[in-house]
Amino acid sequence: MMNKLSTQPPKGTADWWPEEYAIRKYIFDTWRSVCTRFGYQEYLTPLVESADIYRAKSGEDVGGKELTVFQDRGGRELAIRPEMTPSVTRMVAEKYESLAKPIRLFSIANFFRNEKPQRGRNREFWQLNFDIFGSDDLNADVETLQIAIEIMLAFGATKDQFQVRINDRDLINSMATDLLKIEQGKVSDAIRLLDRFGKIENDELTEELKNLGADPDDWDEFYSYLEKDEKAMQSYGGSVFKDNEGIERMEKIWKNLADLGYSDYFTFSPSMVRGFDYYDGMVFEVFDLSPDNNRSLFGGGRYNGLAGIFGSEPFPAVGCAPGDETTRLFLESWDLLANIDTSPEIGYLPILSKSLEGDAQKLAATLRKEGMNVVLGLEEQKLGKALEYADKQDYPNVVIFGEDERLAGKYKLKNMADGTEEDYPI
Amino acid sequence: MMNKLSTQPPKGTADWWPEEYAIRKYIFDTWRSVCTRFGYQEYLTPLVESADIYRAKSGEDVGGKELTVFQDRGGRELAIRPEMTPSVTRMVAEKYESLAKPIRLFSIANFFRNEKPQRGRNREFWQLNFDIFGSDDLNADVETLQIAIEIMLAFGATKDQFQVRINDRDLINSMATDLLKIEQGKVSDAIRLLDRFGKIENDELTEELKNLGADPDDWDEFYSYLEKDEKAMQSYGGSVFKDNEGIERMEKIWKNLADLGYSDYFTFSPSMVRGFDYYDGMVFEVFDLSPDNNRSLFGGGRYNGLAGIFGSEPFPAVGCAPGDETTRLFLESWDLLANIDTSPEIGYLPILSKSLEGDAQKLAATLRKEGMNVVLGLEEQKLGKALEYADKQDYPNVVIFGEDERLAGKYKLKNMADGTEEDYPI
């Protein structure tokens, strides 16, 4: 005998019943509409890829212990995609030479990471990815940030609810090598530590950085630097970063975003790091400002070097990837889902007597042609039972079609919310 | 040094560039619109499931050698979903008792089977699944068939292009046990052979059935039965199937479909079998009638017993699952994709001189608010280059905004198809 199998979805995944699906669809539709408005075109890559494209530069978690690897029939090592960036880079690298540049693309797809599930991080998740390939112009960085902000605004979020924190990998590297005087081999470890600024005590951070050999001229100067925003940074005299390309890029990006009217929505964040190894220019994260949920919602940045893993000449790329689960939690915690209508636009047409079955089927066909979404009863049903069913299913309307209506060549439409009925000719 | 990684998608999978994505989206949108019109509500289940839910009843291919199995962090054996039916049955079984019945659900999702790719069968594929749970009424079977037909009609297909072939598992079983006198233990093997009727020579089929112990009273009668359609079947006197529940169901379904005006689109097909072990009543397949591509496009049927694998009381279920790749090939071969517009509705706004950059950015924002999808140039660009880029990208419009236009407070909209230009005030 077979053992009873569980009816629960696997750990770190979820079933989306229609009410939940309606919320996710609202999120996807909002993403799609903003990206389309900016002229990005939708694409899709395969669910699985050669495992090596993630091992190359996705970092030790996403490209390592969280990677779901299996063999296909031909013995190739494949992995379920844990993120989109290596896939879309592969796809673009395949045709890059023959394409008119720049190329603007977006996708909405599902991903899987074999990680420890926690609030806002499921094993399976959905992500929007939007990217510009083939332009090194800072206007591409600005457009990426602009779309990230416009997505938040499209959800109805305000400046008190979210903030875009911007940094540059050149600045982060300089901070490690020039300010902290960390030796080359330990820079990655130091950068990972810097990302914990604000999450752990400064004393603890100092201790851990010292273990890596950090020896700045002045620890206070280091910590005051980490707290600078873009205004403070612009007047930061005598800095080791004066001639750094990263600070020049940052200043242009801040100015351009301000000119576009987005001053309220962004800040410079010198300690902000993105976890993927492939980022090599501007990086950013969108933060939830709620004190209860002060966390990164999503992020993005430049990854000009990534295409190199496919042996082609690297090409410039910048992009961003919001996820469904963090977005959903954000919208819920700020009460931004209140106006989403998750009830189905459906009219229920019960078969009130067996003799009406044929005519009810024809009426259903007519109403559907006229644009109504019609659920037709399957078995003969008394009106009371029919109304009860429509109520339980949350159907907003019932099409009443009894013997009287048939003879009069009409039907009644009952509004389930207020109980009113109106006659319509067939 | 890293080896060069391939830019090709893995075997049996594909990259969908925007033009291809537009075709798939047209297919998905058509599926969604028909299901919504019949009052089905969209849901989604996880990408992965416990491997056992497929091993139970998905058959030796889909639930066996083609299954992609891996272990999660907790050592659970998971599989990428190769089909939706076990997943949605699991999801419904979890809440079945508390739900108002019947329940109508649909989903559009991606699947993976580690099989040998061939024309129309990729390893990764997308499928619509629509199902009714909780009704054993034949009207539910009829509605399933009706939606399958309406989907084909929504794609513009005609009666010369497709046909729905209907059968019943009880009839297939009777044919094996009562007509061919196959012993119980070999019925599954015999049914698999019957599915090859019309694909191999009758002599070869006879030989193979004899090897399984087939011993009908009359081989000619057996073969004449396999060729019957619903009209011939209705007048098939003296049949062994006279009191079979399957034939009663079939006759009611045929009559109801004919009353609904679908006579042109279906036929009885006594040799038609569906590969999944869980089907236990009406089964059907939609066939492409093209002589070059005479194959099953998709199918469905009743699977009242499947919920039993979750230990719950089995509940009635009937459904259908069209796939993206077979649909796409069908539409292409019958020239039904000709009218799909795959070019993006985009206006390209080049920055014609550096001094116009700020104003061009503001114009882009204004036009987007007014509902235009606008791609803004990233770098200064001469008009000739801009038109060339728009042409290569297949953008239908260019927004011309030079110094003259700025001074006049207007912009020109150039139609790339016919070259005409029109002025608009800003």
PDB file of N, CA and C in Angstrom, chain A residues 230-267:
ATOM      1  N   GLU A 230      24.774  62.010   0.454  1.00  0.00           N
ATOM      2  CA  GLU A 230      25.370  62.616  -0.737  1.00  0.00           C
ATOM      3  C   GLU A 230      25.721  64.077  -0.517  1.00  0.00           C
ATOM      4  N   LYS A 231      24.957  64.789   0.354  1.00  0.00           N
ATOM      5  CA  LYS A 231      25.280  66.195   0.586  1.00  0.00           C
ATOM      6  C   LYS A 231      26.583  66.316   1.369  1.00  0.00           C
ATOM      7  N   ALA A 232      26.698  65.509   2.410  1.00  0.00           N
ATOM      8  CA  ALA A 232      27.927  65.520   3.208  1.00  0.00           C
ATOM      9  C   ALA A 232      29.124  65.103   2.356  1.00  0.00           C
ATOM     10  N   MET A 233      28.904  64.153   1.476  1.00  0.00           N
ATOM     11  CA  MET A 233      29.997  63.635   0.657  1.00  0.00           C
ATOM     12  C   MET A 233      30.515  64.702  -0.298  1.00  0.00           C
ATOM     13  N   GLN A 234      29.571  65.522  -0.811  1.00  0.00           N
ATOM     14  CA  GLN A 234      29.975  66.551  -1.769  1.00  0.00           C
ATOM     15  C   GLN A 234      30.906  67.581  -1.129  1.00  0.00           C
ATOM     16  N   SER A 235      30.810  67.762   0.204  1.00  0.00           N
ATOM     17  CA  SER A 235      31.677  68.741   0.862  1.00  0.00           C
ATOM     18  C   SER A 235      32.784  68.072   1.682  1.00  0.00           C
ATOM     19  N   TYR A 236      33.034  66.778   1.393  1.00  0.00           N
ATOM     20  CA  TYR A 236      34.001  65.992   2.167  1.00  0.00           C
ATOM     21  C   TYR A 236      35.405  66.338   1.684  1.00  0.00           C
ATOM     22  N   GLY A 237      36.043  67.320   2.320  1.00  0.00           N
ATOM     23  CA  GLY A 237      37.345  67.792   1.865  1.00  0.00           C
ATOM     24  C   GLY A 237      38.465  66.821   2.212  1.00  0.00           C
ATOM     25  N   GLY A 238      39.532  66.845   1.439  1.00  0.00           N
ATOM     26  CA  GLY A 238      40.746  66.098   1.761  1.00  0.00           C
ATOM     27  C   GLY A 238      40.575  64.598   1.781  1.00  0.00           C
ATOM     28  N   SER A 239      39.556  64.100   1.084  1.00  0.00           N
ATOM     29  CA  SER A 239      39.276  62.675   1.140  1.00  0.00           C
ATOM     30  C   SER A 239      40.255  61.877   0.292  1.00  0.00           C
ATOM     31  N   VAL A 240      40.469  60.629   0.694  1.00  0.00           N
ATOM     32  CA  VAL A 240      41.270  59.726  -0.124  1.00  0.00           C
ATOM     33  C   VAL A 240      40.585  59.409  -1.438  1.00  0.00           C
ATOM     34  N   PHE A 241      39.282  59.726  -1.530  1.00  0.00           N
ATOM     35  CA  PHE A 241      38.509  59.358  -2.720  1.00  0.00           C
ATOM     36  C   PHE A 241      38.455  60.462  -3.770  1.00  0.00           C
ATOM     37  N   LYS A 242      39.179  61.586  -3.473  1.00  0.00           N
ATOM     38  CA  LYS A 242      39.015  62.773  -4.305  1.00  0.00           C
ATOM     39  C   LYS A 242      39.056  62.457  -5.809  1.00  0.00           C
ATOM     40  N   ASP A 243      40.048  61.676  -6.222  1.00  0.00           N
ATOM     41  CA  ASP A 243      40.206  61.429  -7.653  1.00  0.00           C
ATOM     42  C   ASP A 243      39.625  60.080  -8.082  1.00  0.00           C
ATOM     43  N   ASN A 244      38.870  59.486  -7.199  1.00  0.00           N
ATOM     44  CA  ASN A 244      38.294  58.185  -7.508  1.00  0.00           C
ATOM     45  C   ASN A 244      37.183  58.327  -8.556  1.00  0.00           C
ATOM     46  N   GLU A 245      37.207  57.436  -9.562  1.00  0.00           N
ATOM     47  CA  GLU A 245      36.161  57.499 -10.600  1.00  0.00           C
ATOM     48  C   GLU A 245      34.778  57.290 -10.002  1.00  0.00           C
ATOM     49  N   GLY A 246      34.725  56.465  -8.975  1.00  0.00           N
ATOM     50  CA  GLY A 246      33.448  56.160  -8.340  1.00  0.00           C
ATOM     51  C   GLY A 246      32.772  57.417  -7.809  1.00  0.00           C
ATOM     52  N   ILE A 247      33.581  58.312  -7.174  1.00  0.00           N
ATOM     53  CA  ILE A 247      32.946  59.509  -6.594  1.00  0.00           C
ATOM     54  C   ILE A 247      32.484  60.454  -7.703  1.00  0.00           C
ATOM     55  N   GLU A 248      33.232  60.475  -8.819  1.00  0.00           N
ATOM     56  CA  GLU A 248      32.767  61.295  -9.953  1.00  0.00           C
ATOM     57  C   GLU A 248      31.436  60.770 -10.492  1.00  0.00           C
ATOM     58  N   ARG A 249      31.354  59.441 -10.633  1.00  0.00           N
ATOM     59  CA  ARG A 249      30.095  58.846 -11.119  1.00  0.00           C
ATOM     60  C   ARG A 249      28.950  59.158 -10.159  1.00  0.00           C
ATOM     61  N   MET A 250      29.247  58.968  -8.863  1.00  0.00           N
ATOM     62  CA  MET A 250      28.201  59.209  -7.867  1.00  0.00           C
ATOM     63  C   MET A 250      27.670  60.635  -7.979  1.00  0.00           C
ATOM     64  N   GLU A 251      28.586  61.594  -8.078  1.00  0.00           N
ATOM     65  CA  GLU A 251      28.145  62.997  -8.087  1.00  0.00           C
ATOM     66  C   GLU A 251      27.277  63.309  -9.302  1.00  0.00           C
ATOM     67  N   LYS A 252      27.647  62.752 -10.454  1.00  0.00           N
ATOM     68  CA  LYS A 252      26.820  62.978 -11.652  1.00  0.00           C
ATOM     69  C   LYS A 252      25.439  62.339 -11.494  1.00  0.00           C
ATOM     70  N   ILE A 253      25.429  61.134 -10.939  1.00  0.00           N
ATOM     71  CA  ILE A 253      24.140  60.423 -10.771  1.00  0.00           C
ATOM     72  C   ILE A 253      23.239  61.184  -9.804  1.00  0.00           C
ATOM     73  N   TRP A 254      23.820  61.656  -8.661  1.00  0.00           N
ATOM     74  CA  TRP A 254      23.001  62.403  -7.692  1.00  0.00           C
ATOM     75  C   TRP A 254      22.389  63.636  -8.347  1.00  0.00           C
ATOM     76  N   LYS A 255      23.239  64.366  -9.119  1.00  0.00           N
ATOM     77  CA  LYS A 255      22.762  65.606  -9.730  1.00  0.00           C
ATOM     78  C   LYS A 255      21.620  65.319 -10.709  1.00  0.00           C
ATOM     79  N   ASN A 256      21.823  64.295 -11.516  1.00  0.00           N
ATOM     80  CA  ASN A 256      20.824  63.969 -12.534  1.00  0.00           C
ATOM     81  C   ASN A 256      19.505  63.523 -11.900  1.00  0.00           C
ATOM     82  N   LEU A 257      19.593  62.698 -10.867  1.00  0.00           N
ATOM     83  CA  LEU A 257      18.372  62.254 -10.184  1.00  0.00           C
ATOM     84  C   LEU A 257      17.647  63.439  -9.548  1.00  0.00           C
ATOM     85  N   ALA A 258      18.428  64.376  -8.993  1.00  0.00           N
ATOM     86  CA  ALA A 258      17.823  65.573  -8.381  1.00  0.00           C
ATOM     87  C   ALA A 258      17.130  66.406  -9.454  1.00  0.00           C
ATOM     88  N   ASP A 259      17.810  66.594 -10.612  1.00  0.00           N
ATOM     89  CA  ASP A 259      17.193  67.351 -11.709  1.00  0.00           C
ATOM     90  C   ASP A 259      15.880  66.724 -12.166  1.00  0.00           C
ATOM     91  N   LEU A 260      15.802  65.407 -12.105  1.00  0.00           N
ATOM     92  CA  LEU A 260      14.578  64.715 -12.520  1.00  0.00           C
ATOM     93  C   LEU A 260      13.488  64.761 -11.443  1.00  0.00           C
ATOM     94  N   GLY A 261      13.808  65.382 -10.294  1.00  0.00           N
ATOM     95  CA  GLY A 261      12.791  65.552  -9.252  1.00  0.00           C
ATOM     96  C   GLY A 261      12.724  64.417  -8.245  1.00  0.00           C
ATOM     97  N   TYR A 262      13.794  63.616  -8.164  1.00  0.00           N
ATOM     98  CA  TYR A 262      13.761  62.459  -7.263  1.00  0.00           C
ATOM     99  C   TYR A 262      14.544  62.662  -5.961  1.00  0.00           C
ATOM    100  N   SER A 263      14.884  63.942  -5.627  1.00  0.00           N
ATOM    101  CA  SER A 263      15.712  64.194  -4.438  1.00  0.00           C
ATOM    102  C   SER A 263      15.176  63.532  -3.177  1.00  0.00           C
ATOM    103  N   ASP A 264      13.871  63.471  -3.064  1.00  0.00           N
ATOM    104  CA  ASP A 264      13.272  62.924  -1.840  1.00  0.00           C
ATOM    105  C   ASP A 264      13.487  61.426  -1.677  1.00  0.00           C
ATOM    106  N   TYR A 265      13.908  60.762  -2.738  1.00  0.00           N
ATOM    107  CA  TYR A 265      13.819  59.307  -2.724  1.00  0.00           C
ATOM    108  C   TYR A 265      15.148  58.567  -2.638  1.00  0.00           C
ATOM    109  N   PHE A 266      16.284  59.314  -2.649  1.00  0.00           N
ATOM    110  CA  PHE A 266      17.548  58.571  -2.639  1.00  0.00           C
ATOM    111  C   PHE A 266      18.551  59.195  -1.678  1.00  0.00           C
ATOM    112  N   THR A 267      19.557  58.394  -1.330  1.00  0.00           N
ATOM    113  CA  THR A 267      20.669  58.901  -0.537  1.00  0.00           C
ATOM    114  C   THR A 267      21.932  58.101  -0.878  1.00  0.00           C
TER     115      THR A 267
END
